[in-house]
Short mmCIF file of N, CA and C in Angstrom, two decimals:
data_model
loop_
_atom_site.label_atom_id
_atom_site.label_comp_id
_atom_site.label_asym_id
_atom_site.label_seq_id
_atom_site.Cartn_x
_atom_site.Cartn_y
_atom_site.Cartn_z
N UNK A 8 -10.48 -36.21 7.41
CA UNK A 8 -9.45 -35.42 6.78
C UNK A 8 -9.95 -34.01 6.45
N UNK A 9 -11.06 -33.89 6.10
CA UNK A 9 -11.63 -32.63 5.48
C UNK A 9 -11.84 -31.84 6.91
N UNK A 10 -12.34 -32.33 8.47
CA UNK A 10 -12.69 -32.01 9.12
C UNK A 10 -11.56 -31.09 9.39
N UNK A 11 -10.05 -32.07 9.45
CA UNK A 11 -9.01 -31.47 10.17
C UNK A 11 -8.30 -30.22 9.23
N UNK A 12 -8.13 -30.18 8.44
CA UNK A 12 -7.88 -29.61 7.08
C UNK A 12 -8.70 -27.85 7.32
N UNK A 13 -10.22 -27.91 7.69
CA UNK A 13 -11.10 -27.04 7.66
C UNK A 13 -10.76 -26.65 9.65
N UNK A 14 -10.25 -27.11 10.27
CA UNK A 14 -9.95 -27.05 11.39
C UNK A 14 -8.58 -25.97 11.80
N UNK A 15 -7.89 -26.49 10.75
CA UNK A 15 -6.13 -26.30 10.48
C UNK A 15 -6.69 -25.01 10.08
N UNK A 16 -7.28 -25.08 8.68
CA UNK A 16 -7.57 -23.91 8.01
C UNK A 16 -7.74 -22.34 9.26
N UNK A 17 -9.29 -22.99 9.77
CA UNK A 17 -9.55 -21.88 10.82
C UNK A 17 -8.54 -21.24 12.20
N UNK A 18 -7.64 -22.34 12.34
CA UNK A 18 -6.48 -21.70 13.15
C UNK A 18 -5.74 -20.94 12.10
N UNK A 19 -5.22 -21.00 11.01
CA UNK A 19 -4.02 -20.26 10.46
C UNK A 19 -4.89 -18.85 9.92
N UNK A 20 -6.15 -18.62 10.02
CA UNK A 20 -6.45 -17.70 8.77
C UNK A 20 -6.74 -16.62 9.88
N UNK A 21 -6.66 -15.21 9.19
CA UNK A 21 -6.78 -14.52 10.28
C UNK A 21 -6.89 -12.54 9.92
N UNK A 22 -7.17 -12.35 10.74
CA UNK A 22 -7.18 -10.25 10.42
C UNK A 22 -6.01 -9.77 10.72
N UNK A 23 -5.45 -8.51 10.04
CA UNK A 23 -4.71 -7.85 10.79
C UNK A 23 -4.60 -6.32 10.18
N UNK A 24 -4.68 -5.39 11.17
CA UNK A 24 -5.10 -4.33 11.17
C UNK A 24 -3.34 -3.70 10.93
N UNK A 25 -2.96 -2.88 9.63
CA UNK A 25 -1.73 -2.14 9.57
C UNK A 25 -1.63 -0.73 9.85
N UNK A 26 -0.67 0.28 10.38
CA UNK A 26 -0.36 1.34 9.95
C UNK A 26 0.68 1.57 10.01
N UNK A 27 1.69 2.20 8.75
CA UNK A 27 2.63 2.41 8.30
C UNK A 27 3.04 3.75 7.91
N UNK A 28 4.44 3.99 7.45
CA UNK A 28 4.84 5.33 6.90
C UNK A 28 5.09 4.71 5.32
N UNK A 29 5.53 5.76 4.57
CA UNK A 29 6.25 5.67 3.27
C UNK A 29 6.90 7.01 2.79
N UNK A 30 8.14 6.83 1.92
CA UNK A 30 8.83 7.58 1.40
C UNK A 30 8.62 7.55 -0.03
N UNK A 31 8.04 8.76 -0.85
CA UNK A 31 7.66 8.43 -1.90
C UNK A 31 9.30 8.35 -2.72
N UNK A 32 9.21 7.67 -3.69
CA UNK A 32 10.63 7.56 -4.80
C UNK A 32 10.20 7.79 -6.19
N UNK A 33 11.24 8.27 -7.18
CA UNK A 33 11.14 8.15 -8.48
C UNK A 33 10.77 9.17 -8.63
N UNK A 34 9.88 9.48 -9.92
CA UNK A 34 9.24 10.93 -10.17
C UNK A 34 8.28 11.64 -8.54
N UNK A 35 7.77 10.12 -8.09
CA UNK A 35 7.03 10.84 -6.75
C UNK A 35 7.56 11.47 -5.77
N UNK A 36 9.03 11.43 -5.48
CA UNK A 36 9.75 11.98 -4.36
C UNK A 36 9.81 13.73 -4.33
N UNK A 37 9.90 14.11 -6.28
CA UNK A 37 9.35 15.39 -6.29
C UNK A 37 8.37 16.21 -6.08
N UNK A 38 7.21 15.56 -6.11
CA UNK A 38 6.08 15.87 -5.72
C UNK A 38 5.44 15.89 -4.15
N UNK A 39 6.03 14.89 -3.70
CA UNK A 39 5.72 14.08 -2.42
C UNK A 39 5.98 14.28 -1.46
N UNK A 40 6.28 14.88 0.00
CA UNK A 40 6.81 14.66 0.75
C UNK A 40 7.20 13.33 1.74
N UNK A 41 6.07 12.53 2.01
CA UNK A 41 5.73 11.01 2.60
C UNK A 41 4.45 10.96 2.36
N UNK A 42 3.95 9.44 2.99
CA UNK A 42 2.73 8.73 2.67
C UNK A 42 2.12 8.34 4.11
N UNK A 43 1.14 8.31 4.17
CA UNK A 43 0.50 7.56 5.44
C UNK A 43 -0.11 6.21 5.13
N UNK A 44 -0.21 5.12 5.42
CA UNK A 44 -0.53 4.04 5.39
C UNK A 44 -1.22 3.35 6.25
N UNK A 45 -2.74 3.01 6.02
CA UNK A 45 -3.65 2.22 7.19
C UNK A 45 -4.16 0.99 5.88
N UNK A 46 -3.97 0.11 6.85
CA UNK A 46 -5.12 -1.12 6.08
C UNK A 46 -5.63 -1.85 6.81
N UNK A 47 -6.93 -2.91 6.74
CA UNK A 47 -7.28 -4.27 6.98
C UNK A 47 -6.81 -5.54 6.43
N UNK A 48 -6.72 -6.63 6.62
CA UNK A 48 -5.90 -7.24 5.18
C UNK A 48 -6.21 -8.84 6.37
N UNK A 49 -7.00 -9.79 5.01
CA UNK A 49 -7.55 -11.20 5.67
C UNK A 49 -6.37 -12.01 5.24
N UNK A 50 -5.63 -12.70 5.79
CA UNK A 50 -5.02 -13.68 5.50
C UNK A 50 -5.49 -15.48 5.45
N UNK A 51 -5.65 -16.08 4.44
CA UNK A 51 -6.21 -17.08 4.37
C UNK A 51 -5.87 -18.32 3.83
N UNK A 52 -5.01 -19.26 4.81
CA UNK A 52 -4.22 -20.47 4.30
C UNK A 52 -4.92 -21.58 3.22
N UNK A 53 -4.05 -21.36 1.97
CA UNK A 53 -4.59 -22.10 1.07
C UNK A 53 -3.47 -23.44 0.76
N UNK A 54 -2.63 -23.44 1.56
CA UNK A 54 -1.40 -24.82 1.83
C UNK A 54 -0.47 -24.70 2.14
N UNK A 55 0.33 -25.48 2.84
CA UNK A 55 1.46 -25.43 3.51
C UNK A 55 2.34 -24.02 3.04
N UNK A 56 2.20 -23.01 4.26
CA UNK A 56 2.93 -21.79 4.43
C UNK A 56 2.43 -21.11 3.03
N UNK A 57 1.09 -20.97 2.85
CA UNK A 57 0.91 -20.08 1.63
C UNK A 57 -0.34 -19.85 2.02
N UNK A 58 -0.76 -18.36 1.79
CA UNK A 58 -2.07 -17.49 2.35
C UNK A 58 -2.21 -16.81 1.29
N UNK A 59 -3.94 -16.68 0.89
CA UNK A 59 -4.54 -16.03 0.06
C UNK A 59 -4.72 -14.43 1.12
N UNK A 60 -4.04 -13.69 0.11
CA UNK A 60 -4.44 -11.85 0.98
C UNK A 60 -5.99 -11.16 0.29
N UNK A 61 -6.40 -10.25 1.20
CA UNK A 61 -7.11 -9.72 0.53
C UNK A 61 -6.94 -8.21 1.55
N UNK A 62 -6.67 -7.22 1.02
CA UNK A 62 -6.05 -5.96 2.18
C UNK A 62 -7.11 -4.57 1.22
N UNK A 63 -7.54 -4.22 2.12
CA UNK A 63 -8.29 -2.34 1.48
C UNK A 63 -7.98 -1.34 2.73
N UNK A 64 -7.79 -0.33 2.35
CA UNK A 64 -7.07 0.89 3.41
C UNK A 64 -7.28 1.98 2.60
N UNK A 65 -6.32 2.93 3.22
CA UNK A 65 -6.42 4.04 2.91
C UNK A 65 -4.54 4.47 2.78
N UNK A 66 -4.38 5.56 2.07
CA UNK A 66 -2.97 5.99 1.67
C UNK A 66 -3.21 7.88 1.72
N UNK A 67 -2.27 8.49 2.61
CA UNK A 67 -2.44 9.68 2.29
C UNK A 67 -0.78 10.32 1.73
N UNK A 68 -0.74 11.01 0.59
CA UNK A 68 0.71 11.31 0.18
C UNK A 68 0.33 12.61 0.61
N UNK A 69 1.53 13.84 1.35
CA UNK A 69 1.05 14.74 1.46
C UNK A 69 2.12 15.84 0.67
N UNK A 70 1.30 16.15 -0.50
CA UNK A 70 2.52 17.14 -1.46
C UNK A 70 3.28 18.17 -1.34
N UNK A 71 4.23 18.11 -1.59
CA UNK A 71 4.95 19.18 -1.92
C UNK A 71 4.57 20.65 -2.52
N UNK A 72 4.90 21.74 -2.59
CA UNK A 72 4.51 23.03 -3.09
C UNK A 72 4.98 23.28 -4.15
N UNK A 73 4.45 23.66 -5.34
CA UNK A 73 4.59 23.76 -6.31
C UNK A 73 4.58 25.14 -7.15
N UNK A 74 5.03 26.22 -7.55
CA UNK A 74 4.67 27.34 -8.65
C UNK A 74 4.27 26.89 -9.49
N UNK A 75 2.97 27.53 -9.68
CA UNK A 75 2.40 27.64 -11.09
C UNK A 75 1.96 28.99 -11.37
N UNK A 76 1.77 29.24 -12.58
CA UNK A 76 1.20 30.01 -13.83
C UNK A 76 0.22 29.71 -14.43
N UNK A 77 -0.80 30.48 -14.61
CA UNK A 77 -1.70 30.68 -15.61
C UNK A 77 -2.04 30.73 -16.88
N UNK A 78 -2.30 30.73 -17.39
CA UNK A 78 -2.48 31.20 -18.74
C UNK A 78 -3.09 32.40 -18.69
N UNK A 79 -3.43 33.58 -17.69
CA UNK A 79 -3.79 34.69 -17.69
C UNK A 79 -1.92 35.13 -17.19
N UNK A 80 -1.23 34.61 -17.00
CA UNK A 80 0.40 35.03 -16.53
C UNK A 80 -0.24 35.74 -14.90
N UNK A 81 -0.95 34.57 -13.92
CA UNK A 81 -1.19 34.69 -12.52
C UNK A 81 -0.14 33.67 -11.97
N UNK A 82 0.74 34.17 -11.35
CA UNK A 82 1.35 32.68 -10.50
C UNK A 82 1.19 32.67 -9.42
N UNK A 83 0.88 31.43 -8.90
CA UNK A 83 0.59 31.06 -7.46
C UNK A 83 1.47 29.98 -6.76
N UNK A 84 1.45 29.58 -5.75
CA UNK A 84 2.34 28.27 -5.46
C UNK A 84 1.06 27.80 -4.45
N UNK A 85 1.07 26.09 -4.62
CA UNK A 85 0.30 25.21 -4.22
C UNK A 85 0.92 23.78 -3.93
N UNK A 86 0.14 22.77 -3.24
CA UNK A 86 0.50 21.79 -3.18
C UNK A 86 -0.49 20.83 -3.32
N UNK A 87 -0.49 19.20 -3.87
CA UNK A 87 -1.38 18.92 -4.16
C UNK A 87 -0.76 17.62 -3.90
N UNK A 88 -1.75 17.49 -2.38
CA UNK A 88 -2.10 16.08 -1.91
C UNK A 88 -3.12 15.31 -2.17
N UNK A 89 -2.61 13.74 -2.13
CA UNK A 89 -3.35 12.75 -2.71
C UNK A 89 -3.44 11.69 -1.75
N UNK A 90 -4.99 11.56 -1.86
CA UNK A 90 -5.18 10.45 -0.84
C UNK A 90 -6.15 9.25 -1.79
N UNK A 91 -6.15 7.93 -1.46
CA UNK A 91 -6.90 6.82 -2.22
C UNK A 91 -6.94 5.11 -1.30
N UNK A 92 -8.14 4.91 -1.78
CA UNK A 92 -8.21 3.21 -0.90
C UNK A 92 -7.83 2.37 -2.13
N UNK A 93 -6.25 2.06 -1.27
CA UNK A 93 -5.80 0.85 -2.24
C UNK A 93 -7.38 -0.33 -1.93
N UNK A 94 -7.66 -1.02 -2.71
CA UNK A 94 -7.92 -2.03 -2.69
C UNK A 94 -7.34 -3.41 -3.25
N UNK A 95 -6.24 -5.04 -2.53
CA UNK A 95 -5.49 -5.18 -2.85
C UNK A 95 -5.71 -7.55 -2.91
N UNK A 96 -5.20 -7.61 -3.41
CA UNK A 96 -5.04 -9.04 -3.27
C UNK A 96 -3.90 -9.88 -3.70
N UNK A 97 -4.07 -11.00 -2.92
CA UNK A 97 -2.38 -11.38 -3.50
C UNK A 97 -2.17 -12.85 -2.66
N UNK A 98 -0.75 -12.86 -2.89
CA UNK A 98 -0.27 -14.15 -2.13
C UNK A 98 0.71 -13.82 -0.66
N UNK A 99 1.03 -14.65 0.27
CA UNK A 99 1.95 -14.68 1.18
C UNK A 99 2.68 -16.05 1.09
N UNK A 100 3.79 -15.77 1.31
CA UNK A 100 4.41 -17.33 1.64
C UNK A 100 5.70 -17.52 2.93
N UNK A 101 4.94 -18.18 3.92
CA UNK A 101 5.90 -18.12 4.77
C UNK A 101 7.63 -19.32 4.40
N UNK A 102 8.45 -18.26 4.81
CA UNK A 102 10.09 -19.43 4.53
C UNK A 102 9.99 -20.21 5.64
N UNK A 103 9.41 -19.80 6.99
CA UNK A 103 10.04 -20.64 8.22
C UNK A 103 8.91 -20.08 8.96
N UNK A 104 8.47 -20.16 10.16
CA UNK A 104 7.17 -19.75 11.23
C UNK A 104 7.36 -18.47 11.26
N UNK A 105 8.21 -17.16 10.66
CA UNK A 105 7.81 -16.12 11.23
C UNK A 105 8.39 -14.97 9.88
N UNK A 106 9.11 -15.66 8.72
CA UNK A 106 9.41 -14.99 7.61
C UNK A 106 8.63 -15.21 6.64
N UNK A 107 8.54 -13.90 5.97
CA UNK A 107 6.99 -13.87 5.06
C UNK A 107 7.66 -13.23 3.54
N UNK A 108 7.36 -13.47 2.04
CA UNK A 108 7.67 -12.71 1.24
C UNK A 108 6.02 -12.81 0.50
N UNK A 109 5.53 -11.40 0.26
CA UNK A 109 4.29 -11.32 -0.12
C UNK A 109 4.21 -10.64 -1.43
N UNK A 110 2.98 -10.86 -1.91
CA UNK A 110 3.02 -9.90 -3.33
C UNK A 110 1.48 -9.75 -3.68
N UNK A 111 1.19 -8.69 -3.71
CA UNK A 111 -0.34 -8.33 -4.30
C UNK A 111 -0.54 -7.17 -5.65
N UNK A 112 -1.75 -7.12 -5.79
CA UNK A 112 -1.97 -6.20 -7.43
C UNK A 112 -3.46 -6.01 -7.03
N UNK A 113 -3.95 -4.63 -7.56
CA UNK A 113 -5.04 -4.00 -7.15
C UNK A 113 -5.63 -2.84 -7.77
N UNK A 114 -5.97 -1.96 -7.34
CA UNK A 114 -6.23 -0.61 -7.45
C UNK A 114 -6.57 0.06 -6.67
N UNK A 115 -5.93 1.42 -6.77
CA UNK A 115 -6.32 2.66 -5.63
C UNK A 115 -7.82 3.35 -6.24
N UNK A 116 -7.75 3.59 -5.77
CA UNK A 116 -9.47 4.90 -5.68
C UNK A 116 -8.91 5.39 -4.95
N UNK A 117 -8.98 6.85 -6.29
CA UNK A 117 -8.41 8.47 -5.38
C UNK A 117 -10.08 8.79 -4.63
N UNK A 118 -9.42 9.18 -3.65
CA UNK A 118 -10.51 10.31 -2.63
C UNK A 118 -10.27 11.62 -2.91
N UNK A 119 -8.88 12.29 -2.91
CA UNK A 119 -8.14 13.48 -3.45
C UNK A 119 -7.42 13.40 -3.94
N UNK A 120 -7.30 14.63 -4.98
CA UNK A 120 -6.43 14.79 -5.85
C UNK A 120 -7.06 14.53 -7.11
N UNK A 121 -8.29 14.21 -7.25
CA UNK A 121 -8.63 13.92 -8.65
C UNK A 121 -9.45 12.56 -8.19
N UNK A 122 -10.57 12.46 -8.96
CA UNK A 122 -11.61 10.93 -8.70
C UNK A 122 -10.92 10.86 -10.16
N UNK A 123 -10.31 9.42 -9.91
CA UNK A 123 -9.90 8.56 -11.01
C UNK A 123 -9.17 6.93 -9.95
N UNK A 124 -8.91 6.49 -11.00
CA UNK A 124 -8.10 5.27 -10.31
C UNK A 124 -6.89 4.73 -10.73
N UNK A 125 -6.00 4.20 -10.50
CA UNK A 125 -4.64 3.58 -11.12
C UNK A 125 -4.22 2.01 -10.85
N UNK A 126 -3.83 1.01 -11.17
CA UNK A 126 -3.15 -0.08 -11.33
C UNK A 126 -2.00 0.13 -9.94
N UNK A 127 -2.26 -1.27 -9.29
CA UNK A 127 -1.10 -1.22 -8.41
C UNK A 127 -0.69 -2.19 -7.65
N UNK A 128 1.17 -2.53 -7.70
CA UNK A 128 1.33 -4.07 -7.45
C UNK A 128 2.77 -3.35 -6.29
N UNK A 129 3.02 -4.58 -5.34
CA UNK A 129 3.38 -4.38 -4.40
C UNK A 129 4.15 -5.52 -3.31
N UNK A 130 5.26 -5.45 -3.72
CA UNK A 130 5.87 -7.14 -3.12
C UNK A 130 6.50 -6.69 -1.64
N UNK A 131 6.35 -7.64 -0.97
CA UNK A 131 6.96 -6.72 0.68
C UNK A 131 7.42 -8.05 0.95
N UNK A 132 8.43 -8.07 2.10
CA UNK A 132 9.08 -8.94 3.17
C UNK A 132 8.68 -8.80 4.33
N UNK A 133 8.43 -9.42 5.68
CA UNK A 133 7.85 -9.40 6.40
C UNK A 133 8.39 -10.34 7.20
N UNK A 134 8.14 -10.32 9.25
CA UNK A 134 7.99 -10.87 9.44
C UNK A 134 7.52 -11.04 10.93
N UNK A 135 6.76 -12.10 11.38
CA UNK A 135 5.40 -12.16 12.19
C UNK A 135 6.42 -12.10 13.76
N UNK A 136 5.75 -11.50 14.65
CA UNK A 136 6.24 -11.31 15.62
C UNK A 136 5.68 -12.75 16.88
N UNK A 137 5.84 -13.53 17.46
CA UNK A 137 4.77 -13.87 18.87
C UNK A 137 4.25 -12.86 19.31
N UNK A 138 3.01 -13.18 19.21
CA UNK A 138 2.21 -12.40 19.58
C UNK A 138 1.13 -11.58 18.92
N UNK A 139 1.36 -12.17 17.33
CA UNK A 139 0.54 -11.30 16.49
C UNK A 139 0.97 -9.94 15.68
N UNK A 140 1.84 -9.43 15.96
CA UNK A 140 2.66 -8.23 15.67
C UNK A 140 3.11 -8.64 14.31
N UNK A 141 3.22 -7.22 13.23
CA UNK A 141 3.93 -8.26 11.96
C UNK A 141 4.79 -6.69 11.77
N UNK A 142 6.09 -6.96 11.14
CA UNK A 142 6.62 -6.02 10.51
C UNK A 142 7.26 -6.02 9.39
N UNK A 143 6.49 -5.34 8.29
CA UNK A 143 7.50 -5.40 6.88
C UNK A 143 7.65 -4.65 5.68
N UNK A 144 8.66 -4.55 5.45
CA UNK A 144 9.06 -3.32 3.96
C UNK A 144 8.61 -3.53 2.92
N UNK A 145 7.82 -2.93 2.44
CA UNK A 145 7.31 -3.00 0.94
C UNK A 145 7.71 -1.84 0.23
N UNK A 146 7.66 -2.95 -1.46
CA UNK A 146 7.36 -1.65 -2.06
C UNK A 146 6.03 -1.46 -2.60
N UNK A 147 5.75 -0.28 -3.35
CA UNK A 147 4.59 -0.18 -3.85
C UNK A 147 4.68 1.00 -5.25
N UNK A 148 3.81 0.49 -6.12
CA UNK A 148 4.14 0.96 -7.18
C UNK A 148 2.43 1.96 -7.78
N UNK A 149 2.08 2.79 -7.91
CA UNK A 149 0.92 2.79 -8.65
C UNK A 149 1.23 3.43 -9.93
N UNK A 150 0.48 2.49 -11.16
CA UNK A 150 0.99 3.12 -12.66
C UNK A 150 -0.21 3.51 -13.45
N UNK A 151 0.41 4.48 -14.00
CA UNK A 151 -0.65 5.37 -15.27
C UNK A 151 -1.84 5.94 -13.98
N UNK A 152 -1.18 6.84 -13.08
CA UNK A 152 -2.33 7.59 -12.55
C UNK A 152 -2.73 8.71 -13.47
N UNK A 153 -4.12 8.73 -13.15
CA UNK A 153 -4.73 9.99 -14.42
C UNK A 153 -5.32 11.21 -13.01
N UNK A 154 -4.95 12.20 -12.80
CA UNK A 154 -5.43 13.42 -11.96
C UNK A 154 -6.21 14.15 -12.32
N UNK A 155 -7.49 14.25 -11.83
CA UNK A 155 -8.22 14.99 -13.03
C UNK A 155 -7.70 16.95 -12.66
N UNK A 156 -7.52 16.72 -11.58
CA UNK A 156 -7.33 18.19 -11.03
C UNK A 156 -5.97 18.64 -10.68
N UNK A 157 -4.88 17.91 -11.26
CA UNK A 157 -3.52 18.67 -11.14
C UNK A 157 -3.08 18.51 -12.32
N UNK A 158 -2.68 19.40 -12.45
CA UNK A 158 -2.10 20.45 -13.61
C UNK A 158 -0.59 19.86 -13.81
N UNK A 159 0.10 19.32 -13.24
CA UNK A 159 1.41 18.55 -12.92
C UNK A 159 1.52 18.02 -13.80
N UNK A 160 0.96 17.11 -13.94
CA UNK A 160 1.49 15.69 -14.55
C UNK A 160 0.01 15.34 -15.17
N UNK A 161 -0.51 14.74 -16.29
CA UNK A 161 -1.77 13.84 -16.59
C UNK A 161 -1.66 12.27 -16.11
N UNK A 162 -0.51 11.97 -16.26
CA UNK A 162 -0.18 10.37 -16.72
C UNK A 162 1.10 10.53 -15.93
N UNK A 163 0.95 9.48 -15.28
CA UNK A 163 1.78 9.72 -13.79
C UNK A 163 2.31 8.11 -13.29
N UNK A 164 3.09 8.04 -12.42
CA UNK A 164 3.30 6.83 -11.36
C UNK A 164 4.06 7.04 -9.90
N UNK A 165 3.31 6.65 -9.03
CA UNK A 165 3.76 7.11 -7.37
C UNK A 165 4.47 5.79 -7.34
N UNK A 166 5.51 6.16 -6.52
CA UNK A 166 6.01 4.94 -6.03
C UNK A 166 6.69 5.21 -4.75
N UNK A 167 6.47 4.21 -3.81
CA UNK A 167 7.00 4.37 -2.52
C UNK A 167 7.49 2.85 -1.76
N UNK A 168 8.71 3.75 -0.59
CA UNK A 168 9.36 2.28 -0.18
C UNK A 168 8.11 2.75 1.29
N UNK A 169 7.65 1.70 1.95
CA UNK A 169 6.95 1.57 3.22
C UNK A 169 7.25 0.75 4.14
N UNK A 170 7.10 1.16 5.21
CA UNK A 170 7.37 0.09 6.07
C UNK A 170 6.19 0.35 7.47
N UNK A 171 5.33 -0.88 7.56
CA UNK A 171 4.06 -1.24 8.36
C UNK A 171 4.64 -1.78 9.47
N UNK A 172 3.49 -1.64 10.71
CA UNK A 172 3.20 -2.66 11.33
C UNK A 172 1.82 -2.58 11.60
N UNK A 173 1.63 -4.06 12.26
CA UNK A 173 0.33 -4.51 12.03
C UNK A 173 0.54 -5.95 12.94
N UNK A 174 -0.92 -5.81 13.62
CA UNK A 174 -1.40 -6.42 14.61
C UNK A 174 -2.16 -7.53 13.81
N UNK A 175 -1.94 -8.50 14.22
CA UNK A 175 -2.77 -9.66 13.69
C UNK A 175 -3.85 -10.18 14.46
N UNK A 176 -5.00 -11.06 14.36
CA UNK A 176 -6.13 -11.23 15.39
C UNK A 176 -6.98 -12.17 14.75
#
């Protein structure tokens, strides 16, 4: 039993490499223009139609232009893009062989825009193609971002609708 079980296991579990777009929403749509989206992400059957995730990537938002002022009364206009590796974990649960509703929680690590980090959870629908192919809409939320280098906002939250695909293997 354990043999077949650890057998089963090694057929269902598996890699799959994503890249996606996103539309930032909420306070982020002002700031934001879109998002770029790459990940890795292990899928790993822990019982009937349910997989342990574990996904890290990269996210690039690319900002909008902004006027600002000084406190010397210099104004300039700028834009201030943000890039960070979600790092992410979670659950999957398939309804039927090829429909998926998933949900993970994590944290980004900014690369730009400020070294800091933020809280971030993310439920998507999905679903697996023959052949390995997967396609699905998420959302994604990141809360209480702290920027050390924009002047915008201190205390912040991005949020974006996305939609991936991704090769499984």
């Amino acid at each position: 039993m354990v043999c077949n079980a650890i057998a089963q296991s090694e057929d269902k579990s598996r890699f799959s490499l994503e890249l996606g777009g996103g539309l930032p929403i909420g306070d982020a749509s002002h700031k934001y223009y879109f998002a770029i989206n790459t990940g890795l992400k292990a899928n790993i059957l822990i019982a009937d139609n349910l997989f342990l995730t574990g996904a890290a990537g990269y996210t690039y938002l690319h900002g909008k232009n902004h006027t600002l002022t000084t406190s010397k009364g210099i104004t300039y206009t700028t834009a201030f893009d943000v890039a960070a590796i979600p790092v992410k974990g979670g659950l999957r649960y398939y309804f039927d062989e090829s429909f998926f509703f998933e949900g993970q929680a994590g944290v980004a690590i900014f690369t730009e825009g400020g070294k800091s980090t933020a809280f971030i959870y993310s439920p998507s629908l999905g679903y697996t193609f023959t052949g390995g192919f997967e396609l699905n809409l998420r959302y994604e939320s990141w809360s209480k971002v702290k920027y050390a280098t924009n002047p915008l906002k201190k205390d912040d939250t991005i949020g974006q609708v996305a939609l991936g695909l991704g090769f499984g293997f």
